[in-house]
Amino acid sequence: MENELFRSEVECKRESEEIDFSDEEKNEKGKTAFDCHICGKSFSRKAKLVIHERTHTGEKPYHCEICGKSFSQNNHLTRHKSCVHTGEKPYHCEICDKSFSQNDHLTMHKRAHTGEKPYHCEICGKSFSQNGTLTKHRHVHTGEKPHHCEICGKSFSRNNNLTKHRHVHTGEKPHHCEICGKSFSRNDHLTKHKRVHTGEKPYHCEICGKSFSQNDTLTKHKRVHTGEKPYHCEICGKSFSQNDHLTKHKRVHTGEKPYHCEICGKSFSQNDHLTMHRRVHTGEKPYHCEICGKSFSKNDTLTKHKRVHTGEKLYHCDTSGKSFSQNSQLLNH
């Protein structure tokens, strides 16, 4: 059995490394002759260039007839068939007992336990547990975006980002919520959506302890504490903590009113203003006073009303010293 496992390992490894170049062209003395017209990378053999070009096109011409998975190289398909579809997982992690069909997969897995990161970026010194992850990371420094969308020409540093982008053109939404049936083009969008159902809020503010379901919402929240306002109006110079606040503000200058009432045709610069306006037509009063039960169409009107019960008088006359519960009363005074 041990010899059989050893032969399986050797065969899988050999299949992953061997590529048949016997019928390919090679120039004199093995000098580089074949250049990639997309990124300029050069190869000594045409076969290597053909395989490389598939990193740009995303082409995977070799298909597994058992599971339908596709591969860019025939030897990868061969390895996949022999090492995956047998169901055999002879390589076991002695720490967590997880099993693998290939020894190199076990080796990479062990680094999750040891924390080993043997692949180092020579530019910034950052380390990685897998060589493929290092290769992808290098694009941060080089700015290289070798993966191009054949429909719109947009380029990406990673092939999986290109795959996600293609869904914009195809309209494909392969990721489905098993709770409500809603579909998404990307798995990370589905993950975020599921938190609507679970109530999970994994992102925590280390200053006030408030929790959020999405990391970008936490980032915006932190600006409440830091006072950071990175979004600036190029017309008046006013700054905002969130980009959507800047977008709304710009309409003060442009006069744009993109939100229209379908009943009377009146237009508004902000959607929440349209929402409040609609209550004029519907008579909706969603804000209720818990003391007397009176209802209001606007929350700020409810806030003013509550002062009738509390006796709070926030507005003071500097001349007479008299106080009022509403600003309009102070102005009339």
PDB file of N, CA and C in Angstrom, residues 4 15 37 39 45 65 78 81 90 92 100 109 117 180 190 206 226 230-231 239 265 267 283-284 301 317:
ATOM      1  N   GLU A   4       2.224   1.896  -3.370  1.00  0.00           N
ATOM      2  CA  GLU A   4       1.179   2.402  -4.267  1.00  0.00           C
ATOM      3  C   GLU A   4       0.955   3.892  -4.035  1.00  0.00           C
ATOM      4  N   GLU A  15       2.824  14.377 -13.698  1.00  0.00           N
ATOM      5  CA  GLU A  15       1.789  14.874 -14.606  1.00  0.00           C
ATOM      6  C   GLU A  15       1.659  16.384 -14.518  1.00  0.00           C
ATOM      7  N   HIS A  37       1.942  39.187 -27.283  1.00  0.00           N
ATOM      8  CA  HIS A  37       1.558  40.486 -27.832  1.00  0.00           C
ATOM      9  C   HIS A  37       0.761  41.326 -26.835  1.00  0.00           C
ATOM     10  N   CYS A  39       1.356  41.276 -23.064  1.00  0.00           N
ATOM     11  CA  CYS A  39       2.186  41.808 -21.976  1.00  0.00           C
ATOM     12  C   CYS A  39       3.666  41.902 -22.322  1.00  0.00           C
ATOM     13  N   ARG A  45       9.850  28.683 -26.479  1.00  0.00           N
ATOM     14  CA  ARG A  45       9.065  27.731 -27.262  1.00  0.00           C
ATOM     15  C   ARG A  45       7.645  28.248 -27.462  1.00  0.00           C
ATOM     16  N   GLU A  65     -14.870  15.189 -18.294  1.00  0.00           N
ATOM     17  CA  GLU A  65     -16.186  14.657 -18.668  1.00  0.00           C
ATOM     18  C   GLU A  65     -16.960  14.125 -17.465  1.00  0.00           C
ATOM     19  N   THR A  78      -5.336  15.827 -16.736  1.00  0.00           N
ATOM     20  CA  THR A  78      -4.910  14.456 -16.441  1.00  0.00           C
ATOM     21  C   THR A  78      -4.679  14.270 -14.949  1.00  0.00           C
ATOM     22  N   LYS A  81      -8.027  14.245 -13.010  1.00  0.00           N
ATOM     23  CA  LYS A  81      -8.784  12.991 -13.109  1.00  0.00           C
ATOM     24  C   LYS A  81      -8.214  11.914 -12.194  1.00  0.00           C
ATOM     25  N   PRO A  90      -5.008  10.067   0.287  1.00  0.00           N
ATOM     26  CA  PRO A  90      -4.044   9.327   1.109  1.00  0.00           C
ATOM     27  C   PRO A  90      -3.136  10.194   1.977  1.00  0.00           C
ATOM     28  N   HIS A  92      -2.657  12.751   4.945  1.00  0.00           N
ATOM     29  CA  HIS A  92      -3.409  13.169   6.132  1.00  0.00           C
ATOM     30  C   HIS A  92      -2.596  14.155   6.978  1.00  0.00           C
ATOM     31  N   PHE A 100      -6.069  14.886   2.063  1.00  0.00           N
ATOM     32  CA  PHE A 100      -5.893  15.504   0.754  1.00  0.00           C
ATOM     33  C   PHE A 100      -5.545  14.454  -0.283  1.00  0.00           C
ATOM     34  N   HIS A 109      -1.416  23.109   3.191  1.00  0.00           N
ATOM     35  CA  HIS A 109      -2.358  23.141   4.310  1.00  0.00           C
ATOM     36  C   HIS A 109      -1.638  23.240   5.647  1.00  0.00           C
ATOM     37  N   LYS A 117       5.485  31.091   6.102  1.00  0.00           N
ATOM     38  CA  LYS A 117       5.279  31.865   4.869  1.00  0.00           C
ATOM     39  C   LYS A 117       6.609  31.955   4.128  1.00  0.00           C
ATOM     40  N   CYS A 180     -33.900  33.227   1.067  1.00  0.00           N
ATOM     41  CA  CYS A 180     -34.923  34.022   0.371  1.00  0.00           C
ATOM     42  C   CYS A 180     -34.900  33.861  -1.141  1.00  0.00           C
ATOM     43  N   LEU A 190     -23.124  37.681  -1.854  1.00  0.00           N
ATOM     44  CA  LEU A 190     -24.052  36.762  -1.189  1.00  0.00           C
ATOM     45  C   LEU A 190     -23.733  36.662   0.297  1.00  0.00           C
ATOM     46  N   GLU A 206     -13.293  49.567  17.559  1.00  0.00           N
ATOM     47  CA  GLU A 206     -12.478  49.401  18.772  1.00  0.00           C
ATOM     48  C   GLU A 206     -12.576  50.609  19.697  1.00  0.00           C
ATOM     49  N   THR A 226     -12.808  60.010  14.300  1.00  0.00           N
ATOM     50  CA  THR A 226     -11.573  60.668  13.843  1.00  0.00           C
ATOM     51  C   THR A 226     -11.828  62.057  13.272  1.00  0.00           C
ATOM     52  N   PRO A 230     -12.699  62.925   3.949  1.00  0.00           N
ATOM     53  CA  PRO A 230     -11.826  62.806   2.772  1.00  0.00           C
ATOM     54  C   PRO A 230     -12.452  63.221   1.439  1.00  0.00           C
ATOM     55  N   TYR A 231     -13.742  63.534   1.449  1.00  0.00           N
ATOM     56  CA  TYR A 231     -14.419  63.868   0.185  1.00  0.00           C
ATOM     57  C   TYR A 231     -14.685  65.374   0.127  1.00  0.00           C
ATOM     58  N   SER A 239     -16.110  69.820   2.921  1.00  0.00           N
ATOM     59  CA  SER A 239     -15.660  68.427   3.011  1.00  0.00           C
ATOM     60  C   SER A 239     -16.704  67.550   3.689  1.00  0.00           C
ATOM     61  N   GLY A 265     -45.604  65.356  -9.802  1.00  0.00           N
ATOM     62  CA  GLY A 265     -44.510  65.775 -10.675  1.00  0.00           C
ATOM     63  C   GLY A 265     -43.450  66.631 -10.020  1.00  0.00           C
ATOM     64  N   SER A 267     -40.170  67.762  -8.055  1.00  0.00           N
ATOM     65  CA  SER A 267     -38.846  67.131  -8.058  1.00  0.00           C
ATOM     66  C   SER A 267     -38.043  67.526  -6.826  1.00  0.00           C
ATOM     67  N   GLY A 283     -50.985  60.617   3.193  1.00  0.00           N
ATOM     68  CA  GLY A 283     -51.479  60.850   4.550  1.00  0.00           C
ATOM     69  C   GLY A 283     -50.770  60.001   5.589  1.00  0.00           C
ATOM     70  N   GLU A 284     -49.712  59.319   5.179  1.00  0.00           N
ATOM     71  CA  GLU A 284     -48.963  58.455   6.099  1.00  0.00           C
ATOM     72  C   GLU A 284     -48.294  59.280   7.196  1.00  0.00           C
ATOM     73  N   THR A 301     -40.747  66.729  13.394  1.00  0.00           N
ATOM     74  CA  THR A 301     -41.993  67.291  13.929  1.00  0.00           C
ATOM     75  C   THR A 301     -42.386  66.582  15.223  1.00  0.00           C
ATOM     76  N   CYS A 317     -34.098  83.775  24.619  1.00  0.00           N
ATOM     77  CA  CYS A 317     -33.964  85.164  24.174  1.00  0.00           C
ATOM     78  C   CYS A 317     -32.907  85.854  25.034  1.00  0.00           C
TER      79      CYS A 317
END
